Structures are given as C-alpha cells and as structure tokens.
C-alpha cells in the first residue's frame, strides 16, 4: 500500500517591518514598504499595519516600488524580472508584465500614468502600456544595470521651448552614462559620460530645466537641459558643433563623500534631499529669485568693502546675466541623522507637513521605519533647529538576525531572540506582545510552567526573563565563552547547557522559591555539577526517557552519556565537519544529527549504528527537530530551504521554499501542528500541517515538471533562441516565455484541436446529408457533440474565443508565439468568423495584426491562406467601421453633455450678477479639488 503523508504549507510570515531589497513610498500618512515577496502598508501615526499585498504562489523578492499618478495604482518590480500593477484599494494585482530576464531596479510612470518604463539588471529598458496591458518596445544601449528613469513629456516642457514637442526619456546606469531617448522614434538622441564611476541617482528640478545626477564616488552634478536642441533637430551651430540636449552646468558640494544613492525633489516645498550611502540625508533649500539677488547684492557689497574695483565686470555679474548661480540657488539647510543605515527615503505627498515641519520618511536597513520633521528656515541667524523624529516604527520586528526560537508548552507563545532584543509573539494573532533588551542571544528555552524564558548569550551568560512582567529576573554568569545550546530535562527539574569553554553544566530548576524585588515568582537555576569535555560543546540534548545525554563537540563527534552517573556510553563519529544541532525521537530510539558538511545522519541510540546518511541540503544544515510522537523530522539549512523527512524510510517528504536568506532557528510545535523558522532575512514564518494528503510519487513528478518548465522557458528566452535576432538592434519587441505563457499556449492548442474536430464532424455530416435524398437524410443521425462543448452549451468558435479571452492580456503575445504555424492557419479561420459576427473586434484585431507581423514570410508564401485572408479583410474592415461609428457617436454625446453642463454653470453664475472674468474663474475653481481645513 502506498504511504501517504499530510502536506505542510506556509500560512503566516511576520516579524518584518520592511526589508532592504527595495525602496519605499510614503504619502504623508501611509508607508508602502517591501517585505521580501510582499508589500506592507503601515499607518505611521498609529504604528499599525493596514494591509499586506500578497500574491499566492509568487516567491520573488520585491526590488522596486513606484506610485502612479493615478493615486490608487502602484507598480512593483520583482527579482524575477516581472512587474505587477497593484490596486491599493483592493490589494489585488490588476496586471502582470513579464519582459526582463533579471531583477527590476527602477520604475517610472508618465504624467498620466498611462505608460510605465522599467529598467533592470539585464541593462534593458522596456516601455509598457498600462492601459492596454502590453509591452510597447524594448530599448537597448546601456552596458550595465539601469539606475534611474524620468519621463519628459510635451506638456512638461518649459514655455520657452519652441518647435515640435518630442516625448523624451532620460536614463542613467552603472555604466557611467546618461542617455536621452526619443520615444516617438525609439532611438537614443544623446549619450553623456556623466561621472567617472557608476551613476546611482537621477532627478529633475520642478520646472524640468536642471538635471541632477549622483555617482558612486560621492559626487553630485547638475546639468542644463536645452529643449531647443531637440525641437530644432540637433542642428549645427555657427562653430559647426551639434547642439546638445544635456549640457554640463556645475557640481554641487556635499557634506558626505559616500555614494549618492538617491536624489529627490519635494513636490510642493522648496527642498532637494540627497541620500548618501550612510546614516544621513542632506537637505538643500531652494532659494527664490529674490533671495538669490539679495545674496548676490550682499556678496557685491562685501567685495566693495574689501576695496575691489567694482567698475570691472566680475564673475558674479556674468552669472547674474545668465541666471542665478547654482550654489546660490541650492543652499544646505539641514542634515537628517537616522538611527541606522538608510536603505531609502521619500518626501511624501504635498500635504505631508505638520505644524511648520516638512516630513521626510526613512526606511532603514535594520528593519525599522522613521519619519523626521524638518523645520522651515528661520529668519534669525542664531535660531537653528535640527530635524526631529516624529514617528518611529520598530517594535514589530528584530533589528538583526533571528538566532533562536522557542515555543511554550501549549504552543500559544513564541519567543524569538536576536542580538539585542527578545520578543514574545502571540501565535494566534502573530502580534508582538512583549519586547525586552538582551545581549547577543544564541539559544533559548521556556522553563517549566511557561512563566520564564532562559536565554544563552554569546558572552556566556544565562538570562532569565519573566514573560508576564517583561522583566529580566536574573543574570547568571554560567560560562566563560558562548553558550551554544541548552535543553530542559523531560521531568522539568534540570537544565543542561553546553558552551565553547569545553564545559557542560547542569542546573537544578527550583520553581516558585525565588521572588524578585517586584514580588514576581520566578525560577532559580542552581548549578549542581560540571562535565568537562575535550573540545568546544556545540549542542546538548536529553533523551525523552531521561536516561541519556547527547553532547556534540567541535571535533565532529557526538558523545552519549548516562545522565544520572555521567558514565560514557557511545560515541557517534562519521561527520566530516562539526555537528551543529541534533534531536532524539520521542521513543528514544533514534538520534538525528545535522552538520556543516551538508549531511544529516540517523543513528540508533541503542548501539550507535548509523542507519542512514543523507545529503540533505546544498549548504550547512543549521537545525534539526523530530516531530512529536513520530520518526518524521525537519531540517533547515543555509540554502534557505526547510525540508520534511521520514526517518524510517529515509525519504524526503516535502521541500518548503519561502525564506530569502539562510535559516538560523527552528521550533516544532509540541502538538505537531506547525513549524516556525527564523532567518537572516529577519522574518519569522509559520508552516502549518494541512488536511491535504501528499504522495511521494506525485510530489517527485510535480518537482520534475516544475524543473522541466523552468528549463524550457529558460531555453526559449536565451539570447541565441530563434526569433531573437533583434537583440543586436537598439529597439526590439517585448516578449518573454514563462510557465504561464507556455500553459496558455498549450490550452489554446487543445481548444483549437477540439474545435477543429467538432467542425470537421459537422462538415462531414452536412456533406453526407447533401448527397442523400430528402427521405434518406431524415434517417441520418447527427454526430455526437464533444462532451466539453455540450456541457458548456457553446459552439466551437465561441469556445475558442472563451479560451483566448481567459488568457491575460500581457501574456497573449507570448502564448501566440508558442503556436506552430499549422495552428496559426487554423486560428485565422476563427478570426474570420469572429470578425464576421462582430465578436470582440478589439481582441480579434490585436491577434490578427500580431500574427501577420510575426509570420509574415510564411503567410505570404502560403497559398492556402489566400482563401481565408481575402474574406477576413472584408469582414474585419466592415466591423471596424461599425466600431468607429459607435465611438464617434459616443464622443459626440459626451461633448454635448459637457457643453450643456458648462452652459448651465455659466447661466447660474450670470444670474448671481458676476462679471465674465469672475464667471470663468468660478468655473475653473469648480474643476479643481481643494483641501479645506475644518475646525471643530
């Protein structure tokens, strides 16, 4: 009989405030931050998580977040090269774009939010149509990771620019280049070598006339933008030089010499913020023209007082003629000093101000968020106010790696500890209910009655915390070096600790006889005896029957002792590197050990024989635990994997992926319902046992299918794949094969086969019926319908259309590329039928134009398609003409309604006795939404 198991699946991930994989977005109230593969929405004032954007089955890490001009729409880039558009109101994905081969590094929307540009580590730039949900084109030219993108549209151009308006795109990359792209011709207009090292930051000032760039060597440059050069077609000047769009202007001096990671201009306040690659953000204030002139006048006055000749034109006069000097325009205002290393920052919306303070949002690399208030410039010279921290959010997560986990006996409480803090979590709500300061925690365990937690530290101390009162009850200097492991005996009366000082110490637990200064009952550890070992002790474990004690040493061996007499019993040797963790089954028959040599060994505790040695992980195996009352066990390793094993059959039951860094800690439920893991990525994940059965053969087949699909998609996306010859050109089409597009193509081929067979059977029946006489044809039975079509009650043509409509718009072109040419010919017939019947003409036209463009040479040389294309052209033109007439009619109706509404408003204001200019002002004011302050 085939053995079945119960499947485990991820249910919760908590302990993360924000991850350091991406930038963050702040709107003045809500912060949209990355949390590995999810996006979290935090209310910074309340310190509460409002929403979590999670897509089931998607495991790639978030690498970029960008807010659309349409406020409720966000674009999120991922490490697998995909871009997803999220609706913030519902927290769901509206569109998925697949086109990049590597992680998305930067995103940018145009002013209307209709187009989206994405840059990636694969050095390519893709422009997407967010409305039509399709990739427009791919731009190539950079030689390294793209770091910045900005749209410049005709309505954004300064009023001084003349001639034709050209939509432009500015990009920067780590190849030290700034590139200007003409989106109408899809070609690069200018390439500028901006810095001597990588260009990391890109920003435009408010009137789109000055470009700021930041480099990896701590230099920030300003560039002038000459829009006349674009409108004149880059004509030659009198000296014979070609006019350039980007011209060097000046260098802005910075207080820090670290890498300029981000430059941001405030949308409403006169501030320019610069983030260097450390803990500071330097803020520049943008002076007005009047302030600049006053500063220049003061400088001129000082020069006169020094006795300089004022009749001669000075450098200041020359600069004043051509415009304010950049240093005079941008003056240092304040420096924000965060409590940790800054990953990203945002200036918020135009309303992110409070009582004269302008808010600056900061996301730290240490899993924390902060909001700083920058005061407005003071008129008095002596009054200097520093930025103050307004909001801080750091309690729901650790600042450093989660190194140890332990569960209470009823599985209701979880304790996690790291370097500096210990946190208590409610397992039902996943809420952090206690936070206590501690040293560098290495191991931990609940003491009997679940009132207290013992924590072993790197300094050799044992810290005892009371959970109810959130206090440090006792500090015991137990060892002279790191406490690597501790374990409570099954009867709850003794605790054993193992340390790097080559000692195993035994402690008696005497509950209830110790009362601290606050009168809280606690547990006192009394040292009873010490066992000296020949090497550092890495792990200690009591057997569940209380008879044996296992001690793992740095010399890669495990010693077994009788726990009452401490007599030597067995030695387990076979690992090539030290044993990092071990566990003993509930029946005390098996002991499982995991090592830095990537192996897991299962031993018999009666004779010490090795039952099986398993190559378990690709990296060091950090933790191993038996499931209660069974021989199933769990392992966690540095390869980010959690694995479930059968200790009797020596087979891998399940592989669980989810963490994005090495797993340090693991705790198994005392009732066997779930497993908790803690990782270097600072997240704590819960894996619960489901009711779904699992069969090993099916699990292996599913894994092989996933590997096959991944390899197939990778082979189709390789640069030398057929149809990718456009890679040598500056522009190209946007396509990328994924497992979803391959499945969509297979479903479409199956639908075409089914519909073709049904239509062929009907055609044969009609031909047979036509050959027979009327009397004989009455007795001819029609062919049986396909069960699928009969169940759905649709015709073959309608069934194929339903299948195509279910394919995501972004994956449609890639799914059509999978079709062989024979299926393309078959699909052309259905396109003719749909165009004749007027069914979904937009989709029909899109499919037809893509097929004609892709298979042009085959279609031209194929005579069979002539009989299909001629009627298809006539039917499609007629349907498109009908659609055009409908659109014209609707537009005329909308314009009539608009004119009638404006006429009603005008007549209403004229009745109030207002003048014509006042009426126009009132109508214009009615179109704008204003924020009104309401006082209670």
PDB file of N, CA and C in Angstrom, residues 9-57:
ATOM      1  N   UNK A   9       2.104  23.686   4.500  1.00  0.00           N
ATOM      2  CA  UNK A   9       2.115  24.874   3.653  1.00  0.00           C
ATOM      3  C   UNK A   9       2.347  26.132   4.464  1.00  0.00           C
ATOM      4  N   UNK A  10       2.881  27.178   3.835  1.00  0.00           N
ATOM      5  CA  UNK A  10       3.102  28.448   4.550  1.00  0.00           C
ATOM      6  C   UNK A  10       1.781  29.136   4.853  1.00  0.00           C
ATOM      7  N   UNK A  11       1.634  29.609   6.073  1.00  0.00           N
ATOM      8  CA  UNK A  11       0.401  30.293   6.457  1.00  0.00           C
ATOM      9  C   UNK A  11       0.643  31.726   6.900  1.00  0.00           C
ATOM     10  N   UNK A  12       1.725  31.973   7.614  1.00  0.00           N
ATOM     11  CA  UNK A  12       1.977  33.317   8.121  1.00  0.00           C
ATOM     12  C   UNK A  12       3.450  33.660   7.977  1.00  0.00           C
ATOM     13  N   UNK A  13       3.709  34.942   7.778  1.00  0.00           N
ATOM     14  CA  UNK A  13       5.069  35.483   7.818  1.00  0.00           C
ATOM     15  C   UNK A  13       5.001  36.792   8.582  1.00  0.00           C
ATOM     16  N   UNK A  14       5.742  36.880   9.675  1.00  0.00           N
ATOM     17  CA  UNK A  14       5.686  38.087  10.487  1.00  0.00           C
ATOM     18  C   UNK A  14       7.084  38.403  10.986  1.00  0.00           C
ATOM     19  N   UNK A  15       7.194  39.474  11.761  1.00  0.00           N
ATOM     20  CA  UNK A  15       8.498  39.907  12.250  1.00  0.00           C
ATOM     21  C   UNK A  15       9.198  40.879  11.325  1.00  0.00           C
ATOM     22  N   UNK A  16       8.574  41.208  10.191  1.00  0.00           N
ATOM     23  CA  UNK A  16       9.181  42.132   9.238  1.00  0.00           C
ATOM     24  C   UNK A  16       8.459  43.476   9.285  1.00  0.00           C
ATOM     25  N   UNK A  17       9.210  44.534   9.461  1.00  0.00           N
ATOM     26  CA  UNK A  17       8.682  45.880   9.281  1.00  0.00           C
ATOM     27  C   UNK A  17       8.926  46.316   7.845  1.00  0.00           C
ATOM     28  N   UNK A  18      10.144  46.149   7.390  1.00  0.00           N
ATOM     29  CA  UNK A  18      10.483  46.395   5.990  1.00  0.00           C
ATOM     30  C   UNK A  18      11.789  45.672   5.694  1.00  0.00           C
ATOM     31  N   UNK A  19      11.953  45.239   4.462  1.00  0.00           N
ATOM     32  CA  UNK A  19      13.192  44.593   4.047  1.00  0.00           C
ATOM     33  C   UNK A  19      14.046  45.588   3.269  1.00  0.00           C
ATOM     34  N   UNK A  20      15.302  45.258   3.110  1.00  0.00           N
ATOM     35  CA  UNK A  20      16.255  46.174   2.470  1.00  0.00           C
ATOM     36  C   UNK A  20      16.415  45.902   0.981  1.00  0.00           C
ATOM     37  N   UNK A  21      15.451  45.199   0.382  1.00  0.00           N
ATOM     38  CA  UNK A  21      15.595  44.812  -1.022  1.00  0.00           C
ATOM     39  C   UNK A  21      15.101  45.874  -1.989  1.00  0.00           C
ATOM     40  N   UNK A  22      14.348  46.884  -1.506  1.00  0.00           N
ATOM     41  CA  UNK A  22      13.699  47.823  -2.414  1.00  0.00           C
ATOM     42  C   UNK A  22      13.567  49.181  -1.746  1.00  0.00           C
ATOM     43  N   UNK A  23      13.179  50.161  -2.539  1.00  0.00           N
ATOM     44  CA  UNK A  23      12.835  51.472  -1.995  1.00  0.00           C
ATOM     45  C   UNK A  23      11.438  51.433  -1.383  1.00  0.00           C
ATOM     46  N   UNK A  24      11.066  52.486  -0.688  1.00  0.00           N
ATOM     47  CA  UNK A  24       9.755  52.595  -0.063  1.00  0.00           C
ATOM     48  C   UNK A  24       9.065  53.867  -0.535  1.00  0.00           C
ATOM     49  N   UNK A  25       7.739  53.889  -0.391  1.00  0.00           N
ATOM     50  CA  UNK A  25       6.932  55.030  -0.844  1.00  0.00           C
ATOM     51  C   UNK A  25       6.101  55.519   0.336  1.00  0.00           C
ATOM     52  N   UNK A  26       5.998  56.843   0.492  1.00  0.00           N
ATOM     53  CA  UNK A  26       5.278  57.454   1.609  1.00  0.00           C
ATOM     54  C   UNK A  26       4.375  58.548   1.059  1.00  0.00           C
ATOM     55  N   UNK A  27       3.110  58.571   1.513  1.00  0.00           N
ATOM     56  CA  UNK A  27       2.165  59.565   1.022  1.00  0.00           C
ATOM     57  C   UNK A  27       1.757  60.581   2.084  1.00  0.00           C
ATOM     58  N   UNK A  28       2.488  60.648   3.182  1.00  0.00           N
ATOM     59  CA  UNK A  28       2.151  61.568   4.250  1.00  0.00           C
ATOM     60  C   UNK A  28       1.453  60.898   5.409  1.00  0.00           C
ATOM     61  N   UNK A  29       0.797  59.778   5.164  1.00  0.00           N
ATOM     62  CA  UNK A  29       0.121  59.034   6.220  1.00  0.00           C
ATOM     63  C   UNK A  29       0.501  57.562   6.180  1.00  0.00           C
ATOM     64  N   UNK A  30       0.401  56.965   4.988  1.00  0.00           N
ATOM     65  CA  UNK A  30       0.669  55.546   4.815  1.00  0.00           C
ATOM     66  C   UNK A  30       2.032  55.345   4.171  1.00  0.00           C
ATOM     67  N   UNK A  31       2.737  54.318   4.634  1.00  0.00           N
ATOM     68  CA  UNK A  31       4.036  53.940   4.065  1.00  0.00           C
ATOM     69  C   UNK A  31       3.882  52.605   3.368  1.00  0.00           C
ATOM     70  N   UNK A  32       4.309  52.539   2.115  1.00  0.00           N
ATOM     71  CA  UNK A  32       4.256  51.313   1.317  1.00  0.00           C
ATOM     72  C   UNK A  32       5.696  50.793   1.228  1.00  0.00           C
ATOM     73  N   UNK A  33       5.955  49.697   1.939  1.00  0.00           N
ATOM     74  CA  UNK A  33       7.332  49.233   2.099  1.00  0.00           C
ATOM     75  C   UNK A  33       7.438  47.773   1.647  1.00  0.00           C
ATOM     76  N   UNK A  34       8.638  47.360   1.192  1.00  0.00           N
ATOM     77  CA  UNK A  34       8.825  45.955   0.803  1.00  0.00           C
ATOM     78  C   UNK A  34       8.992  45.070   2.032  1.00  0.00           C
ATOM     79  N   UNK A  35       8.466  43.857   1.930  1.00  0.00           N
ATOM     80  CA  UNK A  35       8.667  42.845   2.973  1.00  0.00           C
ATOM     81  C   UNK A  35       8.947  41.528   2.262  1.00  0.00           C
ATOM     82  N   UNK A  36      10.187  41.424   1.713  1.00  0.00           N
ATOM     83  CA  UNK A  36      10.595  40.270   0.908  1.00  0.00           C
ATOM     84  C   UNK A  36       9.694  40.154  -0.315  1.00  0.00           C
ATOM     85  N   UNK A  37       8.824  39.120  -0.417  1.00  0.00           N
ATOM     86  CA  UNK A  37       7.987  38.974  -1.613  1.00  0.00           C
ATOM     87  C   UNK A  37       6.676  39.747  -1.521  1.00  0.00           C
ATOM     88  N   UNK A  38       6.393  40.381  -0.372  1.00  0.00           N
ATOM     89  CA  UNK A  38       5.152  41.117  -0.161  1.00  0.00           C
ATOM     90  C   UNK A  38       5.425  42.614  -0.077  1.00  0.00           C
ATOM     91  N   UNK A  39       4.337  43.371  -0.098  1.00  0.00           N
ATOM     92  CA  UNK A  39       4.383  44.808   0.167  1.00  0.00           C
ATOM     93  C   UNK A  39       3.476  45.079   1.352  1.00  0.00           C
ATOM     94  N   UNK A  40       4.008  45.742   2.378  1.00  0.00           N
ATOM     95  CA  UNK A  40       3.242  46.072   3.572  1.00  0.00           C
ATOM     96  C   UNK A  40       2.851  47.541   3.545  1.00  0.00           C
ATOM     97  N   UNK A  41       1.655  47.817   4.035  1.00  0.00           N
ATOM     98  CA  UNK A  41       1.155  49.187   4.132  1.00  0.00           C
ATOM     99  C   UNK A  41       1.018  49.514   5.618  1.00  0.00           C
ATOM    100  N   UNK A  42       1.808  50.489   6.086  1.00  0.00           N
ATOM    101  CA  UNK A  42       1.829  50.864   7.503  1.00  0.00           C
ATOM    102  C   UNK A  42       1.235  52.253   7.675  1.00  0.00           C
ATOM    103  N   UNK A  43       0.410  52.396   8.721  1.00  0.00           N
ATOM    104  CA  UNK A  43      -0.027  53.713   9.167  1.00  0.00           C
ATOM    105  C   UNK A  43       1.026  54.211  10.157  1.00  0.00           C
ATOM    106  N   UNK A  44       1.815  55.194   9.740  1.00  0.00           N
ATOM    107  CA  UNK A  44       2.960  55.606  10.546  1.00  0.00           C
ATOM    108  C   UNK A  44       2.537  56.305  11.836  1.00  0.00           C
ATOM    109  N   UNK A  45       1.397  56.964  11.838  1.00  0.00           N
ATOM    110  CA  UNK A  45       0.961  57.653  13.051  1.00  0.00           C
ATOM    111  C   UNK A  45       0.480  56.660  14.108  1.00  0.00           C
ATOM    112  N   UNK A  46      -0.284  55.665  13.687  1.00  0.00           N
ATOM    113  CA  UNK A  46      -0.807  54.670  14.618  1.00  0.00           C
ATOM    114  C   UNK A  46       0.164  53.521  14.858  1.00  0.00           C
ATOM    115  N   UNK A  47       1.122  53.348  13.966  1.00  0.00           N
ATOM    116  CA  UNK A  47       2.052  52.234  14.098  1.00  0.00           C
ATOM    117  C   UNK A  47       1.418  50.893  13.816  1.00  0.00           C
ATOM    118  N   UNK A  48       0.396  50.856  12.959  1.00  0.00           N
ATOM    119  CA  UNK A  48      -0.333  49.625  12.658  1.00  0.00           C
ATOM    120  C   UNK A  48      -0.197  49.268  11.186  1.00  0.00           C
ATOM    121  N   UNK A  49      -0.227  47.969  10.920  1.00  0.00           N
ATOM    122  CA  UNK A  49      -0.203  47.502   9.540  1.00  0.00           C
ATOM    123  C   UNK A  49      -1.620  47.535   8.990  1.00  0.00           C
ATOM    124  N   UNK A  50      -1.825  48.303   7.924  1.00  0.00           N
ATOM    125  CA  UNK A  50      -3.146  48.480   7.342  1.00  0.00           C
ATOM    126  C   UNK A  50      -3.466  47.366   6.364  1.00  0.00           C
ATOM    127  N   UNK A  51      -2.494  46.953   5.565  1.00  0.00           N
ATOM    128  CA  UNK A  51      -2.742  45.933   4.544  1.00  0.00           C
ATOM    129  C   UNK A  51      -1.440  45.232   4.197  1.00  0.00           C
ATOM    130  N   UNK A  52      -1.584  44.046   3.612  1.00  0.00           N
ATOM    131  CA  UNK A  52      -0.447  43.288   3.084  1.00  0.00           C
ATOM    132  C   UNK A  52      -0.801  42.863   1.658  1.00  0.00           C
ATOM    133  N   UNK A  53       0.039  43.250   0.719  1.00  0.00           N
ATOM    134  CA  UNK A  53      -0.167  42.861  -0.676  1.00  0.00           C
ATOM    135  C   UNK A  53       0.592  41.570  -0.927  1.00  0.00           C
ATOM    136  N   UNK A  54      -0.131  40.484  -1.001  1.00  0.00           N
ATOM    137  CA  UNK A  54       0.481  39.167  -1.160  1.00  0.00           C
ATOM    138  C   UNK A  54      -0.189  38.441  -2.319  1.00  0.00           C
ATOM    139  N   UNK A  55       0.617  37.898  -3.198  1.00  0.00           N
ATOM    140  CA  UNK A  55       0.095  37.081  -4.301  1.00  0.00           C
ATOM    141  C   UNK A  55       0.501  35.633  -4.048  1.00  0.00           C
ATOM    142  N   UNK A  56      -0.499  34.781  -3.950  1.00  0.00           N
ATOM    143  CA  UNK A  56      -0.251  33.380  -3.633  1.00  0.00           C
ATOM    144  C   UNK A  56       0.610  32.734  -4.707  1.00  0.00           C
ATOM    145  N   UNK A  57       1.621  32.003  -4.269  1.00  0.00           N
ATOM    146  CA  UNK A  57       2.486  31.268  -5.194  1.00  0.00           C
ATOM    147  C   UNK A  57       3.659  32.057  -5.729  1.00  0.00           C
TER     148      UNK A  57
END
